[in-house]
mmCIF file of C-alpha atoms in Angstrom:
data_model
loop_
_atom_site.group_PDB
_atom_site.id
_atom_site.type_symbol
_atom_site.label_atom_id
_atom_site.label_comp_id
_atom_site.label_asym_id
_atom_site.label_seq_id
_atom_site.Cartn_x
_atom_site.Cartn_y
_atom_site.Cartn_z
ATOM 1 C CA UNK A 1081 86.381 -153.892 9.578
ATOM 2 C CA UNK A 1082 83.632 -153.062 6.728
ATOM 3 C CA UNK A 1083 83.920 -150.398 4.724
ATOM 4 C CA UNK A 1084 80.916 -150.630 2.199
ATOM 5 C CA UNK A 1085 77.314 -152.634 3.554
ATOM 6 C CA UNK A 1086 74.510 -153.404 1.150
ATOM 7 C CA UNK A 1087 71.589 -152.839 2.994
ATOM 8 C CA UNK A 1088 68.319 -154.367 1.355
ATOM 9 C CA UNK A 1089 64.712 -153.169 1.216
ATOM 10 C CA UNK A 1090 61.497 -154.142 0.514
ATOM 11 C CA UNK A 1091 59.519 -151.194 1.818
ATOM 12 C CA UNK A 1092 57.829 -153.233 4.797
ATOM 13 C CA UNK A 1093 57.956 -152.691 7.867
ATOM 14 C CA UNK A 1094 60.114 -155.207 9.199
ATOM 15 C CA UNK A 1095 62.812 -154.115 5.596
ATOM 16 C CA UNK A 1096 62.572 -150.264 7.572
ATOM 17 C CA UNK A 1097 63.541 -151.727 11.090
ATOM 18 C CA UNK A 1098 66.232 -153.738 9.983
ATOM 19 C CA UNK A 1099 67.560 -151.323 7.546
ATOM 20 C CA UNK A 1100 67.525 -148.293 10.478
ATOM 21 C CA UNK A 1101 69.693 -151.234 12.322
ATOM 22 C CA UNK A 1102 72.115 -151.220 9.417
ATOM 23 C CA UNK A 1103 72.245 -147.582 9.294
ATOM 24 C CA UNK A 1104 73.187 -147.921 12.929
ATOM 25 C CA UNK A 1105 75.661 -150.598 12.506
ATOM 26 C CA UNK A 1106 77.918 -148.790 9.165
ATOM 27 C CA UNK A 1107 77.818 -145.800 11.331
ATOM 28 C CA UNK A 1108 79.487 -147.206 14.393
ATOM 29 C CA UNK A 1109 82.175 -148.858 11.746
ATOM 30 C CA UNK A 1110 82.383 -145.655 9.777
ATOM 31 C CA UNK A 1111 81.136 -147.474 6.814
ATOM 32 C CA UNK A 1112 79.471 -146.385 3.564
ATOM 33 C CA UNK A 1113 75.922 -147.889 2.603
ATOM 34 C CA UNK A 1114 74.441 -149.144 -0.358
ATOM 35 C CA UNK A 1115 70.995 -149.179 -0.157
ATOM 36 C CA UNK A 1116 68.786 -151.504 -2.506
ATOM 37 C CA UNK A 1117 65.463 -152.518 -3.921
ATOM 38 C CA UNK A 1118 65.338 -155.379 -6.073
ATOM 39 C CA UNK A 1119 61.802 -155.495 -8.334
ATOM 40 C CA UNK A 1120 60.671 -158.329 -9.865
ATOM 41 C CA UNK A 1121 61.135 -158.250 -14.058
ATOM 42 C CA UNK A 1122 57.718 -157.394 -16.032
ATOM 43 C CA UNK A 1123 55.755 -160.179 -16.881
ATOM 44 C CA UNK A 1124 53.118 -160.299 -19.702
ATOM 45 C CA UNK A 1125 50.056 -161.767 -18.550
ATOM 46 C CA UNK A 1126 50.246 -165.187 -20.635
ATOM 47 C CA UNK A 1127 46.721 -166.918 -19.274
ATOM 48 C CA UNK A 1128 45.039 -164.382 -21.849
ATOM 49 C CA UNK A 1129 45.311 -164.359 -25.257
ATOM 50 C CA UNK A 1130 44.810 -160.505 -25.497
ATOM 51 C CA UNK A 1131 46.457 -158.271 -23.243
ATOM 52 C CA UNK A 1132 43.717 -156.067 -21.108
ATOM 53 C CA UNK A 1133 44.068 -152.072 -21.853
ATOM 54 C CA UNK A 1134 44.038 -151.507 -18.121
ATOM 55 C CA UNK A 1135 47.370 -153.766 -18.025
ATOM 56 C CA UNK A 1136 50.463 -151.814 -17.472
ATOM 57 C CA UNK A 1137 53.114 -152.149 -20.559
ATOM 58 C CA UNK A 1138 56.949 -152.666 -19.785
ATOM 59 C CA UNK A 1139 57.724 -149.146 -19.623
ATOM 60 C CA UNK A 1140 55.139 -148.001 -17.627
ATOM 61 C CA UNK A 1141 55.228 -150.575 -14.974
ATOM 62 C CA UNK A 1142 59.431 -150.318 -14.997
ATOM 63 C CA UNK A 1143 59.195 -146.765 -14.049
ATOM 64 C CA UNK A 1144 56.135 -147.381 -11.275
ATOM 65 C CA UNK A 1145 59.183 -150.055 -9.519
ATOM 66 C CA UNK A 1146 61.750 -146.934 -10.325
ATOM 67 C CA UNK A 1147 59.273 -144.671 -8.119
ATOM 68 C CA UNK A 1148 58.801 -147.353 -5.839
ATOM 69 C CA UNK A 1149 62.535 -148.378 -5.338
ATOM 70 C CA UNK A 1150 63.373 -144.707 -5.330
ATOM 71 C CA UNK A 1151 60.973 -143.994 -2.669
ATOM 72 C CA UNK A 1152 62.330 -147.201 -0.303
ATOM 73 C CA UNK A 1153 65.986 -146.424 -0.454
ATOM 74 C CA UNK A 1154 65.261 -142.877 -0.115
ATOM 75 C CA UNK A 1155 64.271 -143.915 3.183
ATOM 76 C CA UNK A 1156 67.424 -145.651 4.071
ATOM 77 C CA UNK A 1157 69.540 -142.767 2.612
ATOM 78 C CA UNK A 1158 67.612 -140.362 4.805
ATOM 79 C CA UNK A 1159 68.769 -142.428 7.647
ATOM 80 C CA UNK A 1160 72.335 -142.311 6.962
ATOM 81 C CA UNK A 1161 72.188 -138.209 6.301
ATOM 82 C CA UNK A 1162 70.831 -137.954 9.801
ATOM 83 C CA UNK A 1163 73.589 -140.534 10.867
ATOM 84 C CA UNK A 1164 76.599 -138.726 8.592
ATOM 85 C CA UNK A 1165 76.709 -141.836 6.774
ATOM 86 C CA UNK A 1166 77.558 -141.828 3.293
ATOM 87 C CA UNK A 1167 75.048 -143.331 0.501
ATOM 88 C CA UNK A 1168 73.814 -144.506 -2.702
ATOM 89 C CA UNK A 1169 70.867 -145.918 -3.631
ATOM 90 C CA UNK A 1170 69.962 -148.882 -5.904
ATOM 91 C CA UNK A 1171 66.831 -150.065 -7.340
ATOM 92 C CA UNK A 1172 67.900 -153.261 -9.967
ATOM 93 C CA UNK A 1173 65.330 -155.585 -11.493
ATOM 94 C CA UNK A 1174 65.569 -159.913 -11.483
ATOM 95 C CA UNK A 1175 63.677 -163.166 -10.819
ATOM 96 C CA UNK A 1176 65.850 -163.620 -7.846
ATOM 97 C CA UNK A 1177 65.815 -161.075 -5.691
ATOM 98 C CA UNK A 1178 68.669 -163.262 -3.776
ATOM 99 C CA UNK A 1179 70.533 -164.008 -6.611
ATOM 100 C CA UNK A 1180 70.446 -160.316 -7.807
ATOM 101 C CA UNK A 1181 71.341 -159.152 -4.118
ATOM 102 C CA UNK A 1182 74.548 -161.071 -4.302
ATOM 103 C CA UNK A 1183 75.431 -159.610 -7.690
ATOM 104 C CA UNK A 1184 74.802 -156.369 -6.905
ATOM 105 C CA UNK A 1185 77.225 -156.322 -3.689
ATOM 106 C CA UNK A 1186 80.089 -157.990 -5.908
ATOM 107 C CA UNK A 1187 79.880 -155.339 -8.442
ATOM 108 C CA UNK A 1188 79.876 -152.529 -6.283
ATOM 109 C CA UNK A 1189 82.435 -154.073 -4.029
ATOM 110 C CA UNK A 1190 80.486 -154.380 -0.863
ATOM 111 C CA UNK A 1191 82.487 -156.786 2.122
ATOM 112 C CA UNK A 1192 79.128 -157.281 4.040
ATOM 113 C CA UNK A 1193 75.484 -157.696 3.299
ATOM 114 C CA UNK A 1194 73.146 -156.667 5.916
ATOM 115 C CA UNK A 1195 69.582 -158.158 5.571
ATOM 116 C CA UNK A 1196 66.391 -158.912 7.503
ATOM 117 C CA UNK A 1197 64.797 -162.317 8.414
ATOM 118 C CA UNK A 1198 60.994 -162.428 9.568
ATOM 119 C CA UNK A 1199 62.186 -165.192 12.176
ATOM 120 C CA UNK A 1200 60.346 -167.971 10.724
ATOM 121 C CA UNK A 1201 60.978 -171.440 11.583
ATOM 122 C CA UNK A 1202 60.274 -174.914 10.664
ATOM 123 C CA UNK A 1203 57.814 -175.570 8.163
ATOM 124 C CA UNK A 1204 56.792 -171.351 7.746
ATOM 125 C CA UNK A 1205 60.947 -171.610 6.662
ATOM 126 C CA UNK A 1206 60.236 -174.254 4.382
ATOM 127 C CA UNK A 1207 57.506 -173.232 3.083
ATOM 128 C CA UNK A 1208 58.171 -169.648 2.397
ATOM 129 C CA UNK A 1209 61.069 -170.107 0.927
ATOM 130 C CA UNK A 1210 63.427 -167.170 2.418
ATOM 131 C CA UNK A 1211 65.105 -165.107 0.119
ATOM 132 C CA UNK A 1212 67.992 -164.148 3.425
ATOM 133 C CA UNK A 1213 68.176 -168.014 2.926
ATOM 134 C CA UNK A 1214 68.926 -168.062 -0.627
ATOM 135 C CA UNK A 1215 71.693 -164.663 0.165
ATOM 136 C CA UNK A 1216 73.319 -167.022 2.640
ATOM 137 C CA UNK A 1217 73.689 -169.976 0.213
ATOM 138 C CA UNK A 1218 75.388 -167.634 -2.553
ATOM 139 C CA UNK A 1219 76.879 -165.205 -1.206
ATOM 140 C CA UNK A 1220 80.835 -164.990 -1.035
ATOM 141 C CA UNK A 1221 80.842 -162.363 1.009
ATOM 142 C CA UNK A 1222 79.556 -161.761 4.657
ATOM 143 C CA UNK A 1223 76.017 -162.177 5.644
ATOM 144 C CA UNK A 1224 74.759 -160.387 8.437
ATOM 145 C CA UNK A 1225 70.952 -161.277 9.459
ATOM 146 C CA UNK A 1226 69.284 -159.289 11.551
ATOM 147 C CA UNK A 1227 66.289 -160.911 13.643
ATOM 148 C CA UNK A 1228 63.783 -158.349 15.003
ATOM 149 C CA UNK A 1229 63.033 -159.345 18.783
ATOM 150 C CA UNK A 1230 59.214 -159.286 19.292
ATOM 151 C CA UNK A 1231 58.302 -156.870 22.258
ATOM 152 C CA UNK A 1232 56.425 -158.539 24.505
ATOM 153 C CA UNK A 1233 52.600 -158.485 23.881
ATOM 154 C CA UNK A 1234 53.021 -157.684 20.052
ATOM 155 C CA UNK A 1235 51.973 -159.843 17.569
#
């Protein structure tokens, strides 16, 4: 049915859940994975007029996401090596993590993307601003969202 799944990640827990769930899910299709991290671009700090020493430049803060998004997917791809699932891993940088989600599944020819929602509703939705939202609204290709069931007596 699917043959290549992006599977995103923050790094939170709820990202690590859903993406073991993915894992799960390309292995009982036989699937491949893509794993990704999407950081946000540098920024320069522009409500000072002299950037502070102790602020990180370009290329030191684009290789602290590198680690970062390196470290996250590595925990996906560890997941598929213990499943037999084959897997690369992705760390991209954009504004919209959304918009750069869908991108990145065109251009490596993903048929499904395979993302997390927090379960918010009404006004939290609203509010928040849901980037699994923003996926659904741009995306050409299928969106699966998985919703984590709260155990009862968790918070």
């Amino acid at each position: 049915m699917y043959r290549k799944i992006l599977i995103t990640t923050d790094g939170s827990a709820v990202s690590s859940k859903t993406a073991c769930a993915g894992v799960q899910f390309a292995e009982q299709l036989g699937a491949e994975v893509l794993a990704l991290f999407v950081a946000p671009e540098y920024q320069y700090p522009i409500y000072v007029e002299i950037i502070p020493p102790s602020y990180p430049s370009e290329t030191e803060y684009r290789a602290a996401m590198q680690r970062a998004g390196k470290q996250h997917t590595q925990d996906v791809a560890d997941s598929c090596a213990r499943r037999g699932v084959r897997c690369e891993a992705l760390t991209a940088f954009h504004e919209s993590a959304a918009l750069k989600i869908v991108d990145v599944a065109q251009q490596h020819g993903c048929d499904l993307i395979f993302m997390g929602s927090h379960g918010r509703s009404g006004w939290g939705q609203l509010l928040l601003g849901s980037v699994t939202n923003k996926v659904l609204q741009h995306s050409k290709i299928p969106v699966l969202v998985h919703r984590l069931i709260k155990e009862p007596g968790s918070k």
